[in-house]
Amino acid sequence: MKEENIVLATNNLDKVREINQLLHDSTYRIIPQSKFNVVEVEETGSTFIENALIKARNAAKYTNIPVIADDSGIEVVALDGRPGIFSARYAGAGATDEDNLKKLIKDIKQINEKNRYAKFICAMVYITNSDDQKPIIVEGVWEGYVITKPRGTNGFGYDPIFYIPEYKCTSAELDNEEKNKLSHRGQALRKLIEKLNKVK
Ligand code: ITT
């Protein structure tokens, strides 16, 4: 079968790694946007979907091939959904994963232990060009709880404090394959590929 190249509009190498693993047996080949001279764009949207579309349309301006973008984050229900779309900059502009994790741990310590329900959300979009008026848009949601003592070293970002009761571990204690099977990103990408295969 013919392979199709797709640009991944992200600067996050962990997303590149996870999405590459998910597409390993497919006919789609991911090219990170770092291979092109894509100038970073500000994420000014008010939803995950809006931000994913902003990133995808921006990358598509610099490339002549289809683009996938992922906008994701964690929502803690008792914190009114924070950090949500601000997950990557929760501790301020230029914050590292570690800074953001520390800030979220501080905030969840204020919440009753029985009330620490949280979910990872991933909005993923596919466009064929920057003006594509019919983007494919999908979402994945992964439900769990946040804990205050980080556990595990796999994954990235908030994985060490995202506890999955069915597996009695955090997402940083899952191996890559297990995380991809369950995660918001894995769910979103499988939906996207299903839709994409239908229009091909
Ligand atoms: P790009 O915008 O370049 O794609 P980014 O890391 O800034 O990279 P987002 O704006 O989508 O991406 O922010 C996502 C943040 O949410 C990310 O920095 C993580 O802290 C968190 N996050 C998303 N998915 C995650 C996952 O699977 N595990 C742990 N944390 C995750």
mmCIF file of N, CA, C and O in Angstrom, residues 24-114:
data_model
loop_
_atom_site.group_PDB
_atom_site.id
_atom_site.type_symbol
_atom_site.label_atom_id
_atom_site.label_comp_id
_atom_site.label_asym_id
_atom_site.label_seq_id
_atom_site.Cartn_x
_atom_site.Cartn_y
_atom_site.Cartn_z
ATOM 1 N N HIS A 24 2.998 3.049 13.782
ATOM 2 C CA HIS A 24 4.076 2.178 13.327
ATOM 3 C C HIS A 24 3.632 1.176 12.262
ATOM 4 O O HIS A 24 4.300 0.972 11.262
ATOM 5 N N ASP A 25 2.448 0.566 12.475
ATOM 6 C CA ASP A 25 1.997 -0.457 11.522
ATOM 7 C C ASP A 25 1.065 0.093 10.451
ATOM 8 O O ASP A 25 0.389 -0.675 9.780
ATOM 9 N N SER A 26 0.969 1.410 10.354
ATOM 10 C CA SER A 26 0.038 1.983 9.373
ATOM 11 C C SER A 26 0.802 2.443 8.128
ATOM 12 O O SER A 26 2.023 2.324 8.061
ATOM 13 N N THR A 27 0.055 2.992 7.177
ATOM 14 C CA THR A 27 0.706 3.478 5.956
ATOM 15 C C THR A 27 1.055 4.965 6.094
ATOM 16 O O THR A 27 1.541 5.579 5.153
ATOM 17 N N TYR A 28 0.770 5.544 7.271
ATOM 18 C CA TYR A 28 1.050 6.968 7.469
ATOM 19 C C TYR A 28 2.425 7.153 8.103
ATOM 20 O O TYR A 28 2.768 6.470 9.067
ATOM 21 N N ARG A 29 3.192 8.074 7.546
ATOM 22 C CA ARG A 29 4.532 8.364 8.066
ATOM 23 C C ARG A 29 4.568 9.792 8.574
ATOM 24 O O ARG A 29 4.223 10.734 7.854
ATOM 25 N N ILE A 30 4.998 9.939 9.824
ATOM 26 C CA ILE A 30 5.014 11.256 10.462
ATOM 27 C C ILE A 30 6.334 11.983 10.209
ATOM 28 O O ILE A 30 7.414 11.409 10.405
ATOM 29 N N ILE A 31 6.229 13.247 9.802
ATOM 30 C CA ILE A 31 7.418 14.095 9.698
ATOM 31 C C ILE A 31 7.240 15.223 10.716
ATOM 32 O O ILE A 31 6.269 15.986 10.619
ATOM 33 N N PRO A 32 8.111 15.335 11.694
ATOM 34 C CA PRO A 32 7.942 16.411 12.686
ATOM 35 C C PRO A 32 8.096 17.778 12.019
ATOM 36 O O PRO A 32 8.870 17.905 11.062
ATOM 37 N N GLN A 33 7.379 18.777 12.523
ATOM 38 C CA GLN A 33 7.445 20.096 11.880
ATOM 39 C C GLN A 33 8.845 20.713 11.988
ATOM 40 O O GLN A 33 9.169 21.637 11.250
ATOM 41 N N SER A 34 9.687 20.162 12.885
ATOM 42 C CA SER A 34 11.065 20.678 13.013
ATOM 43 C C SER A 34 11.874 20.452 11.734
ATOM 44 O O SER A 34 12.908 21.084 11.531
ATOM 45 N N LYS A 35 11.390 19.555 10.848
ATOM 46 C CA LYS A 35 12.102 19.318 9.575
ATOM 47 C C LYS A 35 11.827 20.439 8.578
ATOM 48 O O LYS A 35 12.425 20.493 7.506
ATOM 49 N N PHE A 36 10.858 21.282 8.906
ATOM 50 C CA PHE A 36 10.538 22.423 8.039
ATOM 51 C C PHE A 36 10.832 23.681 8.853
ATOM 52 O O PHE A 36 10.965 23.616 10.072
ATOM 53 N N ASN A 37 10.879 24.833 8.196
ATOM 54 C CA ASN A 37 11.131 26.044 8.976
ATOM 55 C C ASN A 37 9.821 26.650 9.446
ATOM 56 O O ASN A 37 9.438 27.730 9.039
ATOM 57 N N VAL A 38 9.130 25.922 10.315
ATOM 58 C CA VAL A 38 7.826 26.404 10.798
ATOM 59 C C VAL A 38 8.055 27.392 11.941
ATOM 60 O O VAL A 38 8.698 27.068 12.931
ATOM 61 N N VAL A 39 7.530 28.594 11.769
ATOM 62 C CA VAL A 39 7.642 29.602 12.835
ATOM 63 C C VAL A 39 6.524 29.338 13.836
ATOM 64 O O VAL A 39 5.370 29.164 13.444
ATOM 65 N N GLU A 40 6.876 29.291 15.113
ATOM 66 C CA GLU A 40 5.885 28.945 16.143
ATOM 67 C C GLU A 40 4.741 29.964 16.179
ATOM 68 O O GLU A 40 4.957 31.155 15.928
ATOM 69 N N VAL A 41 3.552 29.469 16.493
ATOM 70 C CA VAL A 41 2.388 30.357 16.521
ATOM 71 C C VAL A 41 1.861 30.420 17.951
ATOM 72 O O VAL A 41 2.016 29.478 18.720
ATOM 73 N N GLU A 42 1.225 31.545 18.304
ATOM 74 C CA GLU A 42 0.654 31.669 19.646
ATOM 75 C C GLU A 42 -0.665 30.897 19.721
ATOM 76 O O GLU A 42 -1.472 30.965 18.774
ATOM 77 N N GLU A 43 -0.852 30.168 20.804
ATOM 78 C CA GLU A 43 -2.095 29.393 20.955
ATOM 79 C C GLU A 43 -3.144 30.288 21.602
ATOM 80 O O GLU A 43 -3.288 30.341 22.814
ATOM 81 N N THR A 44 -3.889 31.016 20.762
ATOM 82 C CA THR A 44 -4.818 32.022 21.280
ATOM 83 C C THR A 44 -6.256 31.509 21.388
ATOM 84 O O THR A 44 -7.140 32.259 21.762
ATOM 85 N N GLY A 45 -6.483 30.256 21.072
ATOM 86 C CA GLY A 45 -7.837 29.709 21.117
ATOM 87 C C GLY A 45 -8.339 29.553 22.542
ATOM 88 O O GLY A 45 -7.567 29.611 23.505
ATOM 89 N N SER A 46 -9.669 29.336 22.665
ATOM 90 C CA SER A 46 -10.219 29.144 24.015
ATOM 91 C C SER A 46 -10.635 27.698 24.245
ATOM 92 O O SER A 46 -11.194 27.365 25.281
ATOM 93 N N THR A 47 -10.360 26.830 23.256
ATOM 94 C CA THR A 47 -10.637 25.398 23.435
ATOM 95 C C THR A 47 -9.458 24.604 22.877
ATOM 96 O O THR A 47 -8.652 25.133 22.095
ATOM 97 N N PHE A 48 -9.399 23.318 23.249
ATOM 98 C CA PHE A 48 -8.347 22.451 22.713
ATOM 99 C C PHE A 48 -8.470 22.384 21.191
ATOM 100 O O PHE A 48 -7.465 22.418 20.482
ATOM 101 N N ILE A 49 -9.697 22.284 20.693
ATOM 102 C CA ILE A 49 -9.887 22.153 19.240
ATOM 103 C C ILE A 49 -9.393 23.409 18.518
ATOM 104 O O ILE A 49 -8.670 23.321 17.514
ATOM 105 N N GLU A 50 -9.763 24.580 19.055
ATOM 106 C CA GLU A 50 -9.320 25.827 18.403
ATOM 107 C C GLU A 50 -7.792 25.889 18.347
ATOM 108 O O GLU A 50 -7.209 26.244 17.326
ATOM 109 N N ASN A 51 -7.160 25.519 19.443
ATOM 110 C CA ASN A 51 -5.686 25.579 19.466
ATOM 111 C C ASN A 51 -5.054 24.546 18.529
ATOM 112 O O ASN A 51 -4.042 24.825 17.890
ATOM 113 N N ALA A 52 -5.661 23.371 18.441
ATOM 114 C CA ALA A 52 -5.126 22.351 17.523
ATOM 115 C C ALA A 52 -5.224 22.875 16.087
ATOM 116 O O ALA A 52 -4.284 22.720 15.293
ATOM 117 N N LEU A 53 -6.345 23.511 15.759
ATOM 118 C CA LEU A 53 -6.514 24.045 14.397
ATOM 119 C C LEU A 53 -5.522 25.177 14.118
ATOM 120 O O LEU A 53 -4.969 25.261 13.016
ATOM 121 N N ILE A 54 -5.288 26.020 15.116
ATOM 122 C CA ILE A 54 -4.315 27.122 14.939
ATOM 123 C C ILE A 54 -2.930 26.538 14.618
ATOM 124 O O ILE A 54 -2.249 26.976 13.687
ATOM 125 N N LYS A 55 -2.534 25.498 15.391
ATOM 126 C CA LYS A 55 -1.200 24.913 15.176
ATOM 127 C C LYS A 55 -1.114 24.211 13.819
ATOM 128 O O LYS A 55 -0.113 24.297 13.122
ATOM 129 N N ALA A 56 -2.202 23.512 13.454
ATOM 130 C CA ALA A 56 -2.192 22.779 12.181
ATOM 131 C C ALA A 56 -2.140 23.751 11.008
ATOM 132 O O ALA A 56 -1.324 23.583 10.088
ATOM 133 N N ARG A 57 -2.986 24.784 11.027
ATOM 134 C CA ARG A 57 -3.025 25.739 9.899
ATOM 135 C C ARG A 57 -1.695 26.476 9.773
ATOM 136 O O ARG A 57 -1.217 26.747 8.678
ATOM 137 N N ASN A 58 -1.097 26.789 10.913
ATOM 138 C CA ASN A 58 0.202 27.461 10.881
ATOM 139 C C ASN A 58 1.251 26.565 10.211
ATOM 140 O O ASN A 58 1.949 26.996 9.295
ATOM 141 N N ALA A 59 1.332 25.305 10.637
ATOM 142 C CA ALA A 59 2.340 24.403 10.058
ATOM 143 C C ALA A 59 2.090 24.188 8.573
ATOM 144 O O ALA A 59 3.035 24.132 7.772
ATOM 145 N N ALA A 60 0.814 24.089 8.187
ATOM 146 C CA ALA A 60 0.482 23.819 6.787
ATOM 147 C C ALA A 60 0.934 24.952 5.860
ATOM 148 O O ALA A 60 1.187 24.732 4.676
ATOM 149 N N LYS A 61 1.050 26.167 6.418
ATOM 150 C CA LYS A 61 1.497 27.298 5.600
ATOM 151 C C LYS A 61 2.933 27.085 5.111
ATOM 152 O O LYS A 61 3.349 27.628 4.109
ATOM 153 N N TYR A 62 3.711 26.327 5.881
ATOM 154 C CA TYR A 62 5.122 26.144 5.569
ATOM 155 C C TYR A 62 5.418 24.826 4.855
ATOM 156 O O TYR A 62 6.566 24.532 4.553
ATOM 157 N N THR A 63 4.401 24.004 4.661
ATOM 158 C CA THR A 63 4.638 22.675 4.085
ATOM 159 C C THR A 63 3.596 22.470 2.979
ATOM 160 O O THR A 63 2.577 23.134 2.977
ATOM 161 N N ASN A 64 3.871 21.530 2.112
ATOM 162 C CA ASN A 64 2.858 21.294 1.076
ATOM 163 C C ASN A 64 2.225 19.934 1.224
ATOM 164 O O ASN A 64 1.782 19.343 0.255
ATOM 165 N N ILE A 65 2.239 19.436 2.440
ATOM 166 C CA ILE A 65 1.649 18.118 2.674
ATOM 167 C C ILE A 65 0.688 18.204 3.861
ATOM 168 O O ILE A 65 0.739 19.163 4.630
ATOM 169 N N PRO A 66 -0.209 17.225 4.009
ATOM 170 C CA PRO A 66 -1.189 17.271 5.088
ATOM 171 C C PRO A 66 -0.539 17.350 6.478
ATOM 172 O O PRO A 66 0.606 16.933 6.672
ATOM 173 N N VAL A 67 -1.312 17.883 7.400
ATOM 174 C CA VAL A 67 -0.803 18.138 8.753
ATOM 175 C C VAL A 67 -1.746 17.566 9.810
ATOM 176 O O VAL A 67 -2.975 17.661 9.683
ATOM 177 N N ILE A 68 -1.154 16.996 10.851
ATOM 178 C CA ILE A 68 -1.907 16.633 12.064
ATOM 179 C C ILE A 68 -1.391 17.524 13.193
ATOM 180 O O ILE A 68 -0.188 17.754 13.306
ATOM 181 N N ALA A 69 -2.314 18.022 14.040
ATOM 182 C CA ALA A 69 -1.894 18.727 15.258
ATOM 183 C C ALA A 69 -2.640 18.156 16.443
ATOM 184 O O ALA A 69 -3.768 17.659 16.300
ATOM 185 N N ASP A 70 -1.997 18.206 17.583
ATOM 186 C CA ASP A 70 -2.565 17.693 18.835
ATOM 187 C C ASP A 70 -2.539 18.821 19.853
ATOM 188 O O ASP A 70 -1.482 19.415 20.077
ATOM 189 N N ASP A 71 -3.667 19.176 20.428
ATOM 190 C CA ASP A 71 -3.646 20.074 21.587
ATOM 191 C C ASP A 71 -4.243 19.305 22.750
ATOM 192 O O ASP A 71 -5.329 18.739 22.640
ATOM 193 N N SER A 72 -3.505 19.265 23.840
ATOM 194 C CA SER A 72 -3.928 18.388 24.928
ATOM 195 C C SER A 72 -3.630 19.009 26.279
ATOM 196 O O SER A 72 -2.951 20.025 26.371
ATOM 197 N N GLY A 73 -4.140 18.369 27.315
ATOM 198 C CA GLY A 73 -3.883 18.863 28.663
ATOM 199 C C GLY A 73 -4.688 18.087 29.673
ATOM 200 O O GLY A 73 -5.422 17.147 29.328
ATOM 201 N N ILE A 74 -4.538 18.495 30.928
ATOM 202 C CA ILE A 74 -5.235 17.798 32.003
ATOM 203 C C ILE A 74 -6.241 18.749 32.656
ATOM 204 O O ILE A 74 -5.936 19.928 32.850
ATOM 205 N N GLU A 75 -7.430 18.227 32.933
ATOM 206 C CA GLU A 75 -8.463 19.023 33.610
ATOM 207 C C GLU A 75 -8.751 18.393 34.970
ATOM 208 O O GLU A 75 -9.098 17.210 35.039
ATOM 209 N N VAL A 76 -8.586 19.173 36.024
ATOM 210 C CA VAL A 76 -8.932 18.688 37.367
ATOM 211 C C VAL A 76 -10.298 19.287 37.707
ATOM 212 O O VAL A 76 -10.442 20.517 37.751
ATOM 213 N N VAL A 77 -11.268 18.415 37.896
ATOM 214 C CA VAL A 77 -12.650 18.883 38.022
ATOM 215 C C VAL A 77 -12.804 19.844 39.202
ATOM 216 O O VAL A 77 -13.390 20.919 39.063
ATOM 217 N N ALA A 78 -12.213 19.499 40.359
ATOM 218 C CA ALA A 78 -12.368 20.359 41.549
ATOM 219 C C ALA A 78 -11.606 21.682 41.426
ATOM 220 O O ALA A 78 -11.769 22.579 42.246
ATOM 221 N N LEU A 79 -10.783 21.790 40.397
ATOM 222 C CA LEU A 79 -10.101 23.079 40.133
ATOM 223 C C LEU A 79 -10.785 23.785 38.963
ATOM 224 O O LEU A 79 -10.143 24.531 38.212
ATOM 225 N N ASP A 80 -12.062 23.504 38.793
ATOM 226 C CA ASP A 80 -12.836 24.107 37.691
ATOM 227 C C ASP A 80 -12.200 23.824 36.329
ATOM 228 O O ASP A 80 -12.246 24.665 35.419
ATOM 229 N N GLY A 81 -11.589 22.644 36.201
ATOM 230 C CA GLY A 81 -11.037 22.250 34.896
ATOM 231 C C GLY A 81 -9.610 22.715 34.651
ATOM 232 O O GLY A 81 -9.049 22.447 33.589
ATOM 233 N N ARG A 82 -9.031 23.439 35.601
ATOM 234 C CA ARG A 82 -7.629 23.848 35.416
ATOM 235 C C ARG A 82 -6.703 22.628 35.555
ATOM 236 O O ARG A 82 -7.066 21.690 36.242
ATOM 237 N N PRO A 83 -5.517 22.665 34.963
ATOM 238 C CA PRO A 83 -4.958 23.692 34.072
ATOM 239 C C PRO A 83 -5.554 23.704 32.652
ATOM 240 O O PRO A 83 -5.387 24.678 31.945
ATOM 241 N N GLY A 84 -6.233 22.645 32.224
ATOM 242 C CA GLY A 84 -6.928 22.657 30.928
ATOM 243 C C GLY A 84 -6.045 23.077 29.771
ATOM 244 O O GLY A 84 -4.929 22.563 29.633
ATOM 245 N N ILE A 85 -6.545 24.033 28.993
ATOM 246 C CA ILE A 85 -5.766 24.423 27.788
ATOM 247 C C ILE A 85 -4.451 25.125 28.160
ATOM 248 O O ILE A 85 -3.602 25.352 27.310
ATOM 249 N N PHE A 86 -4.306 25.461 29.447
ATOM 250 C CA PHE A 86 -3.060 26.120 29.877
ATOM 251 C C PHE A 86 -2.062 25.127 30.471
ATOM 252 O O PHE A 86 -1.100 25.528 31.124
ATOM 253 N N SER A 87 -2.277 23.835 30.252
ATOM 254 C CA SER A 87 -1.439 22.798 30.876
ATOM 255 C C SER A 87 0.057 23.004 30.622
ATOM 256 O O SER A 87 0.873 22.795 31.520
ATOM 257 N N ALA A 88 0.417 23.408 29.402
ATOM 258 C CA ALA A 88 1.842 23.535 29.060
ATOM 259 C C ALA A 88 2.469 24.789 29.678
ATOM 260 O O ALA A 88 3.685 24.907 29.737
ATOM 261 N N ARG A 89 1.615 25.728 30.114
ATOM 262 C CA ARG A 89 2.153 26.991 30.677
ATOM 263 C C ARG A 89 1.500 27.292 32.021
ATOM 264 O O ARG A 89 1.291 28.456 32.370
ATOM 265 N N TYR A 90 1.183 26.236 32.771
ATOM 266 C CA TYR A 90 0.457 26.408 34.035
ATOM 267 C C TYR A 90 1.270 27.214 35.051
ATOM 268 O O TYR A 90 0.730 28.040 35.776
ATOM 269 N N ALA A 91 2.585 26.974 35.076
ATOM 270 C CA ALA A 91 3.431 27.698 36.034
ATOM 271 C C ALA A 91 4.006 28.974 35.395
ATOM 272 O O ALA A 91 4.929 29.576 35.939
ATOM 273 N N GLY A 92 3.458 29.372 34.265
ATOM 274 C CA GLY A 92 3.906 30.610 33.610
ATOM 275 C C GLY A 92 4.559 30.334 32.270
ATOM 276 O O GLY A 92 4.889 29.193 31.957
ATOM 277 N N ALA A 93 4.745 31.415 31.497
ATOM 278 C CA ALA A 93 5.354 31.268 30.169
ATOM 279 C C ALA A 93 6.748 30.675 30.318
ATOM 280 O O ALA A 93 7.491 31.061 31.222
ATOM 281 N N GLY A 94 7.077 29.725 29.475
ATOM 282 C CA GLY A 94 8.419 29.115 29.505
ATOM 283 C C GLY A 94 8.588 28.081 30.610
ATOM 284 O O GLY A 94 9.704 27.596 30.838
ATOM 285 N N ALA A 95 7.506 27.727 31.295
ATOM 286 C CA ALA A 95 7.597 26.747 32.387
ATOM 287 C C ALA A 95 7.988 25.371 31.847
ATOM 288 O O ALA A 95 7.612 25.007 30.734
ATOM 289 N N THR A 96 8.743 24.623 32.648
ATOM 290 C CA THR A 96 9.097 23.249 32.254
ATOM 291 C C THR A 96 7.989 22.310 32.749
ATOM 292 O O THR A 96 7.161 22.695 33.588
ATOM 293 N N ASP A 97 8.036 21.057 32.271
ATOM 294 C CA ASP A 97 7.082 20.044 32.747
ATOM 295 C C ASP A 97 7.149 19.942 34.264
ATOM 296 O O ASP A 97 6.133 19.801 34.948
ATOM 297 N N GLU A 98 8.391 20.026 34.789
ATOM 298 C CA GLU A 98 8.579 19.881 36.237
ATOM 299 C C GLU A 98 7.948 21.050 36.999
ATOM 300 O O GLU A 98 7.287 20.850 38.026
ATOM 301 N N ASP A 99 8.117 22.269 36.482
ATOM 302 C CA ASP A 99 7.502 23.455 37.127
ATOM 303 C C ASP A 99 5.986 23.286 37.161
ATOM 304 O O ASP A 99 5.333 23.557 38.180
ATOM 305 N N ASN A 100 5.420 22.864 36.025
ATOM 306 C CA ASN A 100 3.955 22.725 35.932
ATOM 307 C C ASN A 100 3.439 21.649 36.885
ATOM 308 O O ASN A 100 2.411 21.819 37.544
ATOM 309 N N LEU A 101 4.207 20.548 36.947
ATOM 310 C CA LEU A 101 3.824 19.433 37.818
ATOM 311 C C LEU A 101 3.814 19.903 39.274
ATOM 312 O O LEU A 101 2.860 19.652 40.027
ATOM 313 N N LYS A 102 4.847 20.628 39.661
ATOM 314 C CA LYS A 102 4.950 21.120 41.051
ATOM 315 C C LYS A 102 3.788 22.043 41.377
ATOM 316 O O LYS A 102 3.208 21.975 42.452
ATOM 317 N N LYS A 103 3.439 22.907 40.439
ATOM 318 C CA LYS A 103 2.332 23.845 40.701
ATOM 319 C C LYS A 103 1.008 23.091 40.858
ATOM 320 O O LYS A 103 0.217 23.375 41.747
ATOM 321 N N LEU A 104 0.818 22.092 39.988
ATOM 322 C CA LEU A 104 -0.452 21.359 40.081
ATOM 323 C C LEU A 104 -0.518 20.575 41.400
ATOM 324 O O LEU A 104 -1.559 20.537 42.055
ATOM 325 N N ILE A 105 0.607 19.991 41.818
ATOM 326 C CA ILE A 105 0.620 19.246 43.087
ATOM 327 C C ILE A 105 0.254 20.199 44.234
ATOM 328 O O ILE A 105 -0.556 19.859 45.104
ATOM 329 N N LYS A 106 0.816 21.387 44.207
ATOM 330 C CA LYS A 106 0.519 22.380 45.263
ATOM 331 C C LYS A 106 -0.984 22.681 45.271
ATOM 332 O O LYS A 106 -1.618 22.712 46.325
ATOM 333 N N ASP A 107 -1.541 22.854 44.107
ATOM 334 C CA ASP A 107 -2.975 23.202 44.019
ATOM 335 C C ASP A 107 -3.871 22.046 44.454
ATOM 336 O O ASP A 107 -4.872 22.259 45.130
ATOM 337 N N ILE A 108 -3.496 20.810 44.069
ATOM 338 C CA ILE A 108 -4.403 19.700 44.417
ATOM 339 C C ILE A 108 -4.311 19.340 45.900
ATOM 340 O O ILE A 108 -5.227 18.737 46.440
ATOM 341 N N LYS A 109 -3.231 19.766 46.545
ATOM 342 C CA LYS A 109 -3.141 19.535 47.997
ATOM 343 C C LYS A 109 -4.245 20.294 48.739
ATOM 344 O O LYS A 109 -4.601 19.949 49.861
ATOM 345 N N GLN A 110 -4.768 21.314 48.106
ATOM 346 C CA GLN A 110 -5.849 22.110 48.720
ATOM 347 C C GLN A 110 -7.213 21.430 48.559
ATOM 348 O O GLN A 110 -8.196 21.853 49.167
ATOM 349 N N ILE A 111 -7.271 20.409 47.715
ATOM 350 C CA ILE A 111 -8.563 19.769 47.441
ATOM 351 C C ILE A 111 -8.682 18.513 48.292
ATOM 352 O O ILE A 111 -7.703 17.785 48.457
ATOM 353 N N ASN A 112 -9.893 18.243 48.754
ATOM 354 C CA ASN A 112 -10.166 17.020 49.510
ATOM 355 C C ASN A 112 -9.741 15.790 48.690
ATOM 356 O O ASN A 112 -9.988 15.729 47.485
ATOM 357 N N GLU A 113 -9.123 14.827 49.367
ATOM 358 C CA GLU A 113 -8.614 13.641 48.672
ATOM 359 C C GLU A 113 -9.676 12.867 47.894
ATOM 360 O O GLU A 113 -9.372 12.190 46.915
ATOM 361 N N LYS A 114 -10.908 12.958 48.363
ATOM 362 C CA LYS A 114 -11.980 12.201 47.692
ATOM 363 C C LYS A 114 -12.461 12.896 46.420
ATOM 364 O O LYS A 114 -13.327 12.398 45.715
#
